[in-house]
């Protein structure tokens, strides 16, 4: 029996994780945590019967306690609640599908408690990879990627088992694919009047609002570059972003002998979720299959960093290191929220990120407390930058 806990159970990745659990009777959900969607959490509790459930605010938790008073489930709240869910003794794997740097402390606690991590929280490695990866090695736990691209790289490395999940001198290059988002091929001038509704129409993937915007700006790909650096122990100059509009090749590894091993499939997040939960076992997964005859061709392009400067800014943040990736991530979070609220234009997202990075005083080796302080400071930078425009 595979016993799992999920942080972010009511979001896109969380609900798809529960779909995987529903299809695998030997997968038991022992704990759930979410932000504010009490109604959906109640539905999940009644179906999966976890031992514990958490909501971010105590108000939401109080509401949930009333709703599930007839069930034997402990309801917790806040960061203490997240930590309790993350370290619950009955679980083997923690799925970190929560959004934001709020996921760092629970992930660290789970690693120390000996839980394997099915990682869907980008911020954890982007901002604290220098803490997370050594700790996981020290504690003997696995960090199993849930992002489709990182799962594809992991699977491509797993063909040569000694390389799976770690650095290898035989890796020449990681080919990190990107769909290009809804605005692929447009110039910077053509992006000036982009509206929220336009940016939320992704051509291939069904994702949460924030991640969908990040995909459209290529910021998401920049965050994935930073993740790949930590997950697979490779230098930034060996991570190449390739725009692949069909989203059939989810990423690939090029080896020193010139061979390229790729993972292909339809755009379906349940595949990487299931692979992370049951690795190294492969299980049946229903759904559409790739029909190469119907597909006809696969195409590839270089990313346009003039129209989409977020990717170049991400590389710059990663090369600088220290606390700069935290600034990049936090500035983007705040800027995307402002765009979704229609307070800034689409191109303003990258402009606010660049401004925050330019104002930051670098911390070379930040602690978790430093990271969270820099996050707060960056939010202030962005607000100040906005007020000056």
mmCIF file of C-alpha atoms in Angstrom:
data_model
loop_
_atom_site.group_PDB
_atom_site.id
_atom_site.type_symbol
_atom_site.label_atom_id
_atom_site.label_comp_id
_atom_site.label_asym_id
_atom_site.label_seq_id
_atom_site.Cartn_x
_atom_site.Cartn_y
_atom_site.Cartn_z
ATOM 1 C CA UNK A 1 0.000 0.000 0.000
ATOM 2 C CA UNK A 2 1.412 3.375 -1.043
ATOM 3 C CA UNK A 3 0.457 5.976 1.566
ATOM 4 C CA UNK A 4 0.559 9.622 0.516
ATOM 5 C CA UNK A 5 -0.041 13.104 1.892
ATOM 6 C CA UNK A 6 -0.833 16.027 -0.418
ATOM 7 C CA UNK A 7 -0.139 19.711 0.100
ATOM 8 C CA UNK A 8 -2.366 21.699 -2.265
ATOM 9 C CA UNK A 9 -5.004 19.019 -2.756
ATOM 10 C CA UNK A 10 -7.685 21.325 -4.195
ATOM 11 C CA UNK A 11 -5.475 22.791 -6.921
ATOM 12 C CA UNK A 12 -4.750 21.486 -10.420
ATOM 13 C CA UNK A 13 -1.924 19.085 -9.502
ATOM 14 C CA UNK A 14 -3.586 18.083 -6.238
ATOM 15 C CA UNK A 15 -6.876 17.105 -7.859
ATOM 16 C CA UNK A 16 -5.066 15.166 -10.592
ATOM 17 C CA UNK A 17 -3.041 13.362 -7.912
ATOM 18 C CA UNK A 18 -6.323 12.300 -6.348
ATOM 19 C CA UNK A 19 -7.471 11.041 -9.760
ATOM 20 C CA UNK A 20 -4.371 8.837 -9.837
ATOM 21 C CA UNK A 21 -5.095 7.645 -6.290
ATOM 22 C CA UNK A 22 -8.700 6.906 -7.276
ATOM 23 C CA UNK A 23 -7.496 4.704 -10.138
ATOM 24 C CA UNK A 24 -5.029 2.794 -7.935
ATOM 25 C CA UNK A 25 -6.746 1.026 -5.016
ATOM 26 C CA UNK A 26 -3.394 0.351 -3.336
ATOM 27 C CA UNK A 27 -2.759 4.102 -3.003
ATOM 28 C CA UNK A 28 -4.075 5.458 0.301
ATOM 29 C CA UNK A 29 -4.475 9.180 0.935
ATOM 30 C CA UNK A 30 -3.677 9.739 4.606
ATOM 31 C CA UNK A 31 -3.553 13.549 4.772
ATOM 32 C CA UNK A 32 -4.639 16.584 2.720
ATOM 33 C CA UNK A 33 -3.950 20.309 2.913
ATOM 34 C CA UNK A 34 -5.294 23.247 0.917
ATOM 35 C CA UNK A 35 -5.619 27.006 0.962
ATOM 36 C CA UNK A 36 -9.200 28.229 1.227
ATOM 37 C CA UNK A 37 -11.493 25.965 -0.810
ATOM 38 C CA UNK A 38 -13.437 24.445 2.070
ATOM 39 C CA UNK A 39 -16.205 23.028 -0.108
ATOM 40 C CA UNK A 40 -13.822 21.041 -2.315
ATOM 41 C CA UNK A 41 -11.813 19.896 0.709
ATOM 42 C CA UNK A 42 -14.980 18.550 2.304
ATOM 43 C CA UNK A 43 -15.707 16.554 -0.871
ATOM 44 C CA UNK A 44 -12.172 15.145 -0.857
ATOM 45 C CA UNK A 45 -12.367 14.162 2.806
ATOM 46 C CA UNK A 46 -15.673 12.361 2.298
ATOM 47 C CA UNK A 47 -14.275 10.399 -0.639
ATOM 48 C CA UNK A 48 -10.737 9.595 0.544
ATOM 49 C CA UNK A 49 -11.170 9.537 4.363
ATOM 50 C CA UNK A 50 -7.779 11.012 5.363
ATOM 51 C CA UNK A 51 -6.589 10.936 8.953
ATOM 52 C CA UNK A 52 -5.889 14.679 8.900
ATOM 53 C CA UNK A 53 -6.753 17.707 6.769
ATOM 54 C CA UNK A 54 -5.426 21.239 6.857
ATOM 55 C CA UNK A 55 -6.588 24.676 5.705
ATOM 56 C CA UNK A 56 -4.356 27.730 5.616
ATOM 57 C CA UNK A 57 -6.585 30.038 7.673
ATOM 58 C CA UNK A 58 -8.079 29.093 11.011
ATOM 59 C CA UNK A 59 -11.386 30.549 9.807
ATOM 60 C CA UNK A 60 -11.490 28.064 6.924
ATOM 61 C CA UNK A 61 -10.415 25.256 9.236
ATOM 62 C CA UNK A 62 -13.209 26.112 11.691
ATOM 63 C CA UNK A 63 -15.741 25.998 8.847
ATOM 64 C CA UNK A 64 -14.350 22.633 7.717
ATOM 65 C CA UNK A 65 -14.556 21.179 11.248
ATOM 66 C CA UNK A 66 -18.278 21.920 11.320
ATOM 67 C CA UNK A 67 -18.807 20.416 7.874
ATOM 68 C CA UNK A 68 -17.003 17.139 8.680
ATOM 69 C CA UNK A 69 -17.993 16.820 12.326
ATOM 70 C CA UNK A 70 -19.554 13.440 11.545
ATOM 71 C CA UNK A 71 -16.204 12.054 10.316
ATOM 72 C CA UNK A 72 -13.086 10.882 12.153
ATOM 73 C CA UNK A 73 -10.620 13.428 10.739
ATOM 74 C CA UNK A 74 -8.348 15.888 12.500
ATOM 75 C CA UNK A 75 -8.548 19.411 11.017
ATOM 76 C CA UNK A 76 -5.514 21.689 11.437
ATOM 77 C CA UNK A 77 -4.541 25.138 10.159
ATOM 78 C CA UNK A 78 -1.685 27.500 9.371
ATOM 79 C CA UNK A 79 1.991 26.654 9.023
ATOM 80 C CA UNK A 80 1.809 24.384 12.071
ATOM 81 C CA UNK A 81 -0.933 22.471 10.307
ATOM 82 C CA UNK A 82 1.110 22.178 7.098
ATOM 83 C CA UNK A 83 4.060 20.854 9.082
ATOM 84 C CA UNK A 84 1.817 18.299 10.786
ATOM 85 C CA UNK A 85 0.409 17.135 7.443
ATOM 86 C CA UNK A 86 3.894 16.991 5.901
ATOM 87 C CA UNK A 87 5.329 14.833 8.673
ATOM 88 C CA UNK A 88 2.344 12.641 9.537
ATOM 89 C CA UNK A 89 3.739 9.265 10.548
ATOM 90 C CA UNK A 90 1.402 7.189 8.378
ATOM 91 C CA UNK A 91 2.595 8.630 5.038
ATOM 92 C CA UNK A 92 5.502 7.495 2.871
ATOM 93 C CA UNK A 93 5.373 10.173 0.163
ATOM 94 C CA UNK A 94 4.567 13.880 0.382
ATOM 95 C CA UNK A 95 3.154 15.440 -2.787
ATOM 96 C CA UNK A 96 4.079 19.127 -2.662
ATOM 97 C CA UNK A 97 1.504 20.670 -4.994
ATOM 98 C CA UNK A 98 1.137 23.840 -2.955
ATOM 99 C CA UNK A 99 1.982 27.128 -4.717
ATOM 100 C CA UNK A 100 4.637 29.510 -3.423
ATOM 101 C CA UNK A 101 7.526 29.617 -0.983
ATOM 102 C CA UNK A 102 5.089 28.538 1.703
ATOM 103 C CA UNK A 103 6.075 25.005 0.620
ATOM 104 C CA UNK A 104 9.721 25.251 1.698
ATOM 105 C CA UNK A 105 9.385 24.619 5.444
ATOM 106 C CA UNK A 106 6.950 21.674 5.102
ATOM 107 C CA UNK A 107 9.210 20.091 2.480
ATOM 108 C CA UNK A 108 12.251 20.381 4.748
ATOM 109 C CA UNK A 109 10.263 18.939 7.665
ATOM 110 C CA UNK A 110 9.065 16.012 5.527
ATOM 111 C CA UNK A 111 12.608 15.238 4.363
ATOM 112 C CA UNK A 112 13.834 15.225 7.950
ATOM 113 C CA UNK A 113 10.934 12.881 8.785
ATOM 114 C CA UNK A 114 12.143 10.462 6.087
ATOM 115 C CA UNK A 115 9.394 11.093 3.521
ATOM 116 C CA UNK A 116 10.084 10.849 -0.191
ATOM 117 C CA UNK A 117 9.029 14.046 -1.978
ATOM 118 C CA UNK A 118 6.906 14.071 -5.137
ATOM 119 C CA UNK A 119 7.869 17.608 -6.054
ATOM 120 C CA UNK A 120 5.429 19.880 -7.870
ATOM 121 C CA UNK A 121 6.335 23.054 -5.963
ATOM 122 C CA UNK A 122 8.843 24.939 -8.131
ATOM 123 C CA UNK A 123 9.713 27.494 -5.492
ATOM 124 C CA UNK A 124 11.245 24.889 -3.186
ATOM 125 C CA UNK A 125 14.228 24.215 -5.441
ATOM 126 C CA UNK A 126 14.318 27.574 -7.211
ATOM 127 C CA UNK A 127 14.883 29.438 -3.944
ATOM 128 C CA UNK A 128 16.246 26.753 -1.605
ATOM 129 C CA UNK A 129 17.827 24.093 -3.819
ATOM 130 C CA UNK A 130 21.156 24.613 -2.039
ATOM 131 C CA UNK A 131 19.418 23.537 1.192
ATOM 132 C CA UNK A 132 16.974 20.903 -0.091
ATOM 133 C CA UNK A 133 19.195 18.692 -2.238
ATOM 134 C CA UNK A 134 22.024 18.175 0.300
ATOM 135 C CA UNK A 135 19.438 17.552 3.038
ATOM 136 C CA UNK A 136 17.640 14.942 0.949
ATOM 137 C CA UNK A 137 20.937 13.156 0.315
ATOM 138 C CA UNK A 138 21.833 13.294 4.003
ATOM 139 C CA UNK A 139 18.432 11.886 5.011
ATOM 140 C CA UNK A 140 18.398 9.231 2.290
ATOM 141 C CA UNK A 141 15.115 10.343 0.715
ATOM 142 C CA UNK A 142 14.203 10.730 -2.951
ATOM 143 C CA UNK A 143 13.122 13.944 -4.667
ATOM 144 C CA UNK A 144 10.848 12.700 -7.449
ATOM 145 C CA UNK A 145 9.871 15.363 -10.017
ATOM 146 C CA UNK A 146 6.211 15.843 -10.899
ATOM 147 C CA UNK A 147 6.636 18.636 -13.478
ATOM 148 C CA UNK A 148 6.175 17.032 -16.890
ATOM 149 C CA UNK A 149 9.524 18.339 -18.152
ATOM 150 C CA UNK A 150 11.559 17.250 -15.156
ATOM 151 C CA UNK A 151 9.788 13.908 -15.063
ATOM 152 C CA UNK A 152 10.717 13.465 -18.730
ATOM 153 C CA UNK A 153 14.367 14.192 -17.943
ATOM 154 C CA UNK A 154 14.231 11.827 -14.963
ATOM 155 C CA UNK A 155 12.717 9.105 -17.133
ATOM 156 C CA UNK A 156 15.315 9.696 -19.856
ATOM 157 C CA UNK A 157 18.058 9.372 -17.247
ATOM 158 C CA UNK A 158 16.395 6.287 -15.752
ATOM 159 C CA UNK A 159 17.112 4.384 -18.965
ATOM 160 C CA UNK A 160 20.641 4.391 -17.584
ATOM 161 C CA UNK A 161 19.733 3.632 -13.952
ATOM 162 C CA UNK A 162 23.005 4.837 -12.443
ATOM 163 C CA UNK A 163 22.222 8.351 -13.719
ATOM 164 C CA UNK A 164 18.605 8.575 -12.545
ATOM 165 C CA UNK A 165 18.003 11.699 -10.499
ATOM 166 C CA UNK A 166 21.661 12.664 -10.268
ATOM 167 C CA UNK A 167 24.684 14.140 -11.981
ATOM 168 C CA UNK A 168 26.540 12.162 -14.617
ATOM 169 C CA UNK A 169 29.575 13.056 -16.687
ATOM 170 C CA UNK A 170 27.904 11.273 -19.588
ATOM 171 C CA UNK A 171 25.246 13.994 -19.849
ATOM 172 C CA UNK A 172 26.222 16.516 -22.504
ATOM 173 C CA UNK A 173 23.053 18.569 -22.468
ATOM 174 C CA UNK A 174 19.543 18.666 -21.046
ATOM 175 C CA UNK A 175 16.973 19.662 -23.662
ATOM 176 C CA UNK A 176 14.151 21.332 -21.749
ATOM 177 C CA UNK A 177 11.124 21.717 -23.987
ATOM 178 C CA UNK A 178 8.583 24.545 -23.935
ATOM 179 C CA UNK A 179 5.306 24.799 -25.817
ATOM 180 C CA UNK A 180 5.926 28.484 -26.453
ATOM 181 C CA UNK A 181 2.580 29.343 -24.878
ATOM 182 C CA UNK A 182 -0.342 31.134 -26.561
ATOM 183 C CA UNK A 183 1.806 33.992 -27.929
ATOM 184 C CA UNK A 184 4.581 32.050 -29.646
ATOM 185 C CA UNK A 185 5.786 33.910 -32.727
ATOM 186 C CA UNK A 186 4.498 37.320 -31.653
ATOM 187 C CA UNK A 187 6.785 40.327 -31.407
ATOM 188 C CA UNK A 188 7.183 42.501 -28.349
ATOM 189 C CA UNK A 189 5.108 45.175 -30.087
ATOM 190 C CA UNK A 190 2.280 42.672 -30.618
ATOM 191 C CA UNK A 191 2.281 41.795 -26.899
ATOM 192 C CA UNK A 192 1.600 45.325 -25.666
ATOM 193 C CA UNK A 193 -2.185 44.983 -25.532
ATOM 194 C CA UNK A 194 -2.455 41.378 -24.300
ATOM 195 C CA UNK A 195 -5.350 40.913 -21.871
ATOM 196 C CA UNK A 196 -5.682 38.474 -18.969
ATOM 197 C CA UNK A 197 -8.219 36.357 -20.841
ATOM 198 C CA UNK A 198 -5.803 35.960 -23.775
ATOM 199 C CA UNK A 199 -2.916 34.857 -21.535
ATOM 200 C CA UNK A 200 -5.051 32.246 -19.775
ATOM 201 C CA UNK A 201 -5.735 30.349 -23.021
ATOM 202 C CA UNK A 202 -2.898 27.831 -23.142
ATOM 203 C CA UNK A 203 -2.851 25.838 -26.397
ATOM 204 C CA UNK A 204 -1.892 22.451 -24.902
ATOM 205 C CA UNK A 205 -1.966 22.213 -21.107
ATOM 206 C CA UNK A 206 -4.653 22.620 -18.457
ATOM 207 C CA UNK A 207 -3.016 24.333 -15.467
ATOM 208 C CA UNK A 208 -3.717 26.803 -12.686
ATOM 209 C CA UNK A 209 -4.020 30.511 -13.518
ATOM 210 C CA UNK A 210 -0.615 31.558 -12.201
ATOM 211 C CA UNK A 211 1.289 28.764 -13.958
ATOM 212 C CA UNK A 212 -0.620 29.442 -17.199
ATOM 213 C CA UNK A 213 0.484 33.086 -17.149
ATOM 214 C CA UNK A 214 4.055 31.996 -16.349
ATOM 215 C CA UNK A 215 3.968 29.666 -19.337
ATOM 216 C CA UNK A 216 2.876 32.488 -21.620
ATOM 217 C CA UNK A 217 5.780 34.733 -20.495
ATOM 218 C CA UNK A 218 8.351 31.865 -20.519
ATOM 219 C CA UNK A 219 9.045 32.677 -16.849
ATOM 220 C CA UNK A 220 7.819 29.183 -16.070
ATOM 221 C CA UNK A 221 10.549 27.775 -18.289
ATOM 222 C CA UNK A 222 13.102 29.926 -16.495
ATOM 223 C CA UNK A 223 11.975 28.500 -13.158
ATOM 224 C CA UNK A 224 12.258 25.004 -14.633
ATOM 225 C CA UNK A 225 15.838 25.719 -15.736
ATOM 226 C CA UNK A 226 16.687 26.545 -12.115
ATOM 227 C CA UNK A 227 14.937 23.406 -10.901
ATOM 228 C CA UNK A 228 16.770 21.226 -13.414
ATOM 229 C CA UNK A 229 20.108 22.612 -12.245
ATOM 230 C CA UNK A 230 19.443 21.331 -8.727
ATOM 231 C CA UNK A 231 17.553 18.148 -9.541
ATOM 232 C CA UNK A 232 20.089 16.776 -11.994
ATOM 233 C CA UNK A 233 23.313 18.410 -10.857
ATOM 234 C CA UNK A 234 24.175 20.056 -14.166
ATOM 235 C CA UNK A 235 25.568 23.499 -14.949
ATOM 236 C CA UNK A 236 23.320 26.125 -16.504
ATOM 237 C CA UNK A 237 25.249 26.105 -19.790
ATOM 238 C CA UNK A 238 24.237 22.460 -20.216
ATOM 239 C CA UNK A 239 20.508 23.232 -19.990
ATOM 240 C CA UNK A 240 19.037 24.302 -23.326
ATOM 241 C CA UNK A 241 15.443 25.472 -23.721
ATOM 242 C CA UNK A 242 13.813 24.246 -26.932
ATOM 243 C CA UNK A 243 10.394 25.509 -28.067
ATOM 244 C CA UNK A 244 8.350 22.510 -29.205
ATOM 245 C CA UNK A 245 4.784 23.644 -30.001
ATOM 246 C CA UNK A 246 3.207 20.170 -30.147
ATOM 247 C CA UNK A 247 4.160 19.344 -26.493
ATOM 248 C CA UNK A 248 4.711 15.690 -27.398
ATOM 249 C CA UNK A 249 8.393 15.490 -26.450
ATOM 250 C CA UNK A 250 8.294 16.562 -22.827
ATOM 251 C CA UNK A 251 12.088 16.938 -22.555
ATOM 252 C CA UNK A 252 15.199 14.965 -23.421
ATOM 253 C CA UNK A 253 18.786 14.208 -22.447
ATOM 254 C CA UNK A 254 21.645 14.401 -24.922
ATOM 255 C CA UNK A 255 24.591 12.212 -23.933
ATOM 256 C CA UNK A 256 28.278 12.697 -24.668
ATOM 257 C CA UNK A 257 28.176 10.140 -27.471
ATOM 258 C CA UNK A 258 25.550 12.248 -29.262
ATOM 259 C CA UNK A 259 22.590 10.014 -28.419
ATOM 260 C CA UNK A 260 19.377 11.799 -27.404
ATOM 261 C CA UNK A 261 16.887 9.980 -25.204
ATOM 262 C CA UNK A 262 13.495 11.655 -24.866
ATOM 263 C CA UNK A 263 10.175 10.955 -23.181
ATOM 264 C CA UNK A 264 7.136 11.426 -25.384
ATOM 265 C CA UNK A 265 3.421 11.356 -24.678
ATOM 266 C CA UNK A 266 0.232 13.367 -24.762
ATOM 267 C CA UNK A 267 0.053 16.484 -22.550
ATOM 268 C CA UNK A 268 -1.348 14.823 -19.407
ATOM 269 C CA UNK A 269 -0.032 15.627 -15.936
ATOM 270 C CA UNK A 270 -1.340 12.361 -14.516
ATOM 271 C CA UNK A 271 1.540 10.500 -16.169
ATOM 272 C CA UNK A 272 4.366 12.295 -14.281
ATOM 273 C CA UNK A 273 2.291 12.259 -11.090
ATOM 274 C CA UNK A 274 1.769 8.506 -11.286
ATOM 275 C CA UNK A 275 5.398 7.862 -12.237
ATOM 276 C CA UNK A 276 6.593 9.852 -9.188
ATOM 277 C CA UNK A 277 4.234 8.034 -6.815
ATOM 278 C CA UNK A 278 5.101 4.513 -7.946
ATOM 279 C CA UNK A 279 8.671 4.860 -9.254
ATOM 280 C CA UNK A 280 10.389 2.696 -10.484
ATOM 281 C CA UNK A 281 7.197 0.784 -11.363
ATOM 282 C CA UNK A 282 5.272 1.711 -14.496
ATOM 283 C CA UNK A 283 1.520 1.226 -14.248
ATOM 284 C CA UNK A 284 -1.338 1.334 -16.702
ATOM 285 C CA UNK A 285 -2.746 4.825 -17.219
ATOM 286 C CA UNK A 286 -5.859 5.355 -19.287
ATOM 287 C CA UNK A 287 -6.314 8.192 -21.711
ATOM 288 C CA UNK A 288 -5.350 9.261 -25.185
ATOM 289 C CA UNK A 289 -2.201 7.873 -26.785
ATOM 290 C CA UNK A 290 0.121 9.630 -29.233
ATOM 291 C CA UNK A 291 -0.689 8.697 -32.831
ATOM 292 C CA UNK A 292 2.495 9.430 -34.787
ATOM 293 C CA UNK A 293 0.721 8.944 -38.119
ATOM 294 C CA UNK A 294 -1.930 11.519 -37.217
ATOM 295 C CA UNK A 295 0.703 13.833 -35.760
ATOM 296 C CA UNK A 296 2.760 13.876 -38.939
ATOM 297 C CA UNK A 297 5.620 16.059 -37.727
ATOM 298 C CA UNK A 298 7.345 17.513 -34.681
ATOM 299 C CA UNK A 299 8.862 20.988 -34.877
ATOM 300 C CA UNK A 300 11.439 22.866 -32.800
ATOM 301 C CA UNK A 301 12.395 26.544 -32.427
ATOM 302 C CA UNK A 302 14.747 28.705 -30.410
ATOM 303 C CA UNK A 303 13.033 30.769 -27.684
ATOM 304 C CA UNK A 304 12.593 34.477 -28.457
ATOM 305 C CA UNK A 305 14.096 36.220 -25.432
ATOM 306 C CA UNK A 306 13.543 39.665 -26.941
ATOM 307 C CA UNK A 307 9.764 39.253 -26.959
ATOM 308 C CA UNK A 308 9.856 37.121 -23.789
ATOM 309 C CA UNK A 309 12.661 38.520 -21.580
ATOM 310 C CA UNK A 310 11.522 36.507 -18.543
ATOM 311 C CA UNK A 311 13.614 33.522 -19.658
ATOM 312 C CA UNK A 312 16.808 35.582 -20.000
ATOM 313 C CA UNK A 313 16.144 37.150 -16.590
ATOM 314 C CA UNK A 314 15.804 33.668 -15.098
ATOM 315 C CA UNK A 315 19.174 32.584 -16.467
ATOM 316 C CA UNK A 316 20.700 35.780 -15.086
ATOM 317 C CA UNK A 317 19.179 35.149 -11.663
ATOM 318 C CA UNK A 318 20.396 31.543 -11.682
ATOM 319 C CA UNK A 319 23.912 32.560 -12.736
ATOM 320 C CA UNK A 320 24.046 35.164 -9.957
ATOM 321 C CA UNK A 321 22.797 32.577 -7.467
ATOM 322 C CA UNK A 322 22.414 33.190 -3.745
ATOM 323 C CA UNK A 323 19.218 35.085 -3.010
ATOM 324 C CA UNK A 324 18.689 36.346 -6.583
ATOM 325 C CA UNK A 325 16.484 33.403 -7.677
ATOM 326 C CA UNK A 326 14.226 34.226 -4.722
ATOM 327 C CA UNK A 327 13.924 37.805 -5.973
ATOM 328 C CA UNK A 328 13.122 36.578 -9.486
ATOM 329 C CA UNK A 329 10.467 34.189 -8.194
ATOM 330 C CA UNK A 330 8.875 36.570 -5.687
ATOM 331 C CA UNK A 331 8.820 39.507 -8.095
ATOM 332 C CA UNK A 332 7.141 37.325 -10.695
ATOM 333 C CA UNK A 333 4.556 36.053 -8.190
ATOM 334 C CA UNK A 334 3.602 39.604 -7.238
ATOM 335 C CA UNK A 335 3.678 40.886 -10.815
ATOM 336 C CA UNK A 336 1.490 38.043 -12.091
ATOM 337 C CA UNK A 337 -1.015 38.702 -9.297
ATOM 338 C CA UNK A 338 -1.112 42.376 -10.329
ATOM 339 C CA UNK A 339 -1.603 41.423 -13.988
ATOM 340 C CA UNK A 340 -4.440 39.041 -13.097
ATOM 341 C CA UNK A 341 -6.025 41.920 -11.163
ATOM 342 C CA UNK A 342 -5.588 44.059 -14.332
ATOM 343 C CA UNK A 343 -3.403 46.574 -12.484
ATOM 344 C CA UNK A 344 -0.397 46.259 -14.821
ATOM 345 C CA UNK A 345 -0.003 45.478 -18.535
ATOM 346 C CA UNK A 346 1.283 42.126 -19.742
ATOM 347 C CA UNK A 347 4.769 43.430 -20.538
ATOM 348 C CA UNK A 348 4.889 44.972 -17.067
ATOM 349 C CA UNK A 349 5.482 41.529 -15.541
ATOM 350 C CA UNK A 350 9.048 41.238 -16.874
ATOM 351 C CA UNK A 351 9.694 44.936 -16.251
ATOM 352 C CA UNK A 352 8.851 44.612 -12.548
ATOM 353 C CA UNK A 353 11.011 41.474 -12.246
ATOM 354 C CA UNK A 354 14.003 43.254 -13.810
ATOM 355 C CA UNK A 355 13.491 46.281 -11.560
ATOM 356 C CA UNK A 356 13.372 44.154 -8.388
ATOM 357 C CA UNK A 357 16.501 42.216 -9.416
ATOM 358 C CA UNK A 358 18.329 45.472 -10.098
ATOM 359 C CA UNK A 359 17.557 46.831 -6.624
ATOM 360 C CA UNK A 360 18.442 43.700 -4.647
ATOM 361 C CA UNK A 361 21.487 43.398 -2.373
ATOM 362 C CA UNK A 362 22.671 39.830 -2.804
ATOM 363 C CA UNK A 363 22.897 37.287 0.021
ATOM 364 C CA UNK A 364 25.419 34.666 -1.111
ATOM 365 C CA UNK A 365 24.212 31.686 0.933
ATOM 366 C CA UNK A 366 20.709 32.436 2.250
ATOM 367 C CA UNK A 367 19.075 30.509 5.069
ATOM 368 C CA UNK A 368 15.367 29.663 4.981
ATOM 369 C CA UNK A 369 14.742 32.734 7.134
ATOM 370 C CA UNK A 370 16.753 34.870 4.681
ATOM 371 C CA UNK A 371 14.767 33.470 1.754
ATOM 372 C CA UNK A 372 11.436 34.312 3.356
ATOM 373 C CA UNK A 373 12.682 37.783 4.338
ATOM 374 C CA UNK A 374 13.865 38.438 0.772
ATOM 375 C CA UNK A 375 10.445 37.319 -0.471
ATOM 376 C CA UNK A 376 8.721 39.922 1.703
ATOM 377 C CA UNK A 377 11.250 42.591 0.722
ATOM 378 C CA UNK A 378 10.747 41.815 -2.976
ATOM 379 C CA UNK A 379 6.991 42.153 -2.675
ATOM 380 C CA UNK A 380 7.659 45.643 -1.276
ATOM 381 C CA UNK A 381 10.056 46.414 -4.180
ATOM 382 C CA UNK A 382 7.345 45.508 -6.676
ATOM 383 C CA UNK A 383 4.681 47.547 -4.921
ATOM 384 C CA UNK A 384 7.059 50.535 -4.822
ATOM 385 C CA UNK A 385 7.953 50.040 -8.472
ATOM 386 C CA UNK A 386 4.280 49.976 -9.378
ATOM 387 C CA UNK A 387 3.537 53.171 -7.451
ATOM 388 C CA UNK A 388 6.346 54.962 -9.286
ATOM 389 C CA UNK A 389 4.933 54.159 -12.745
#
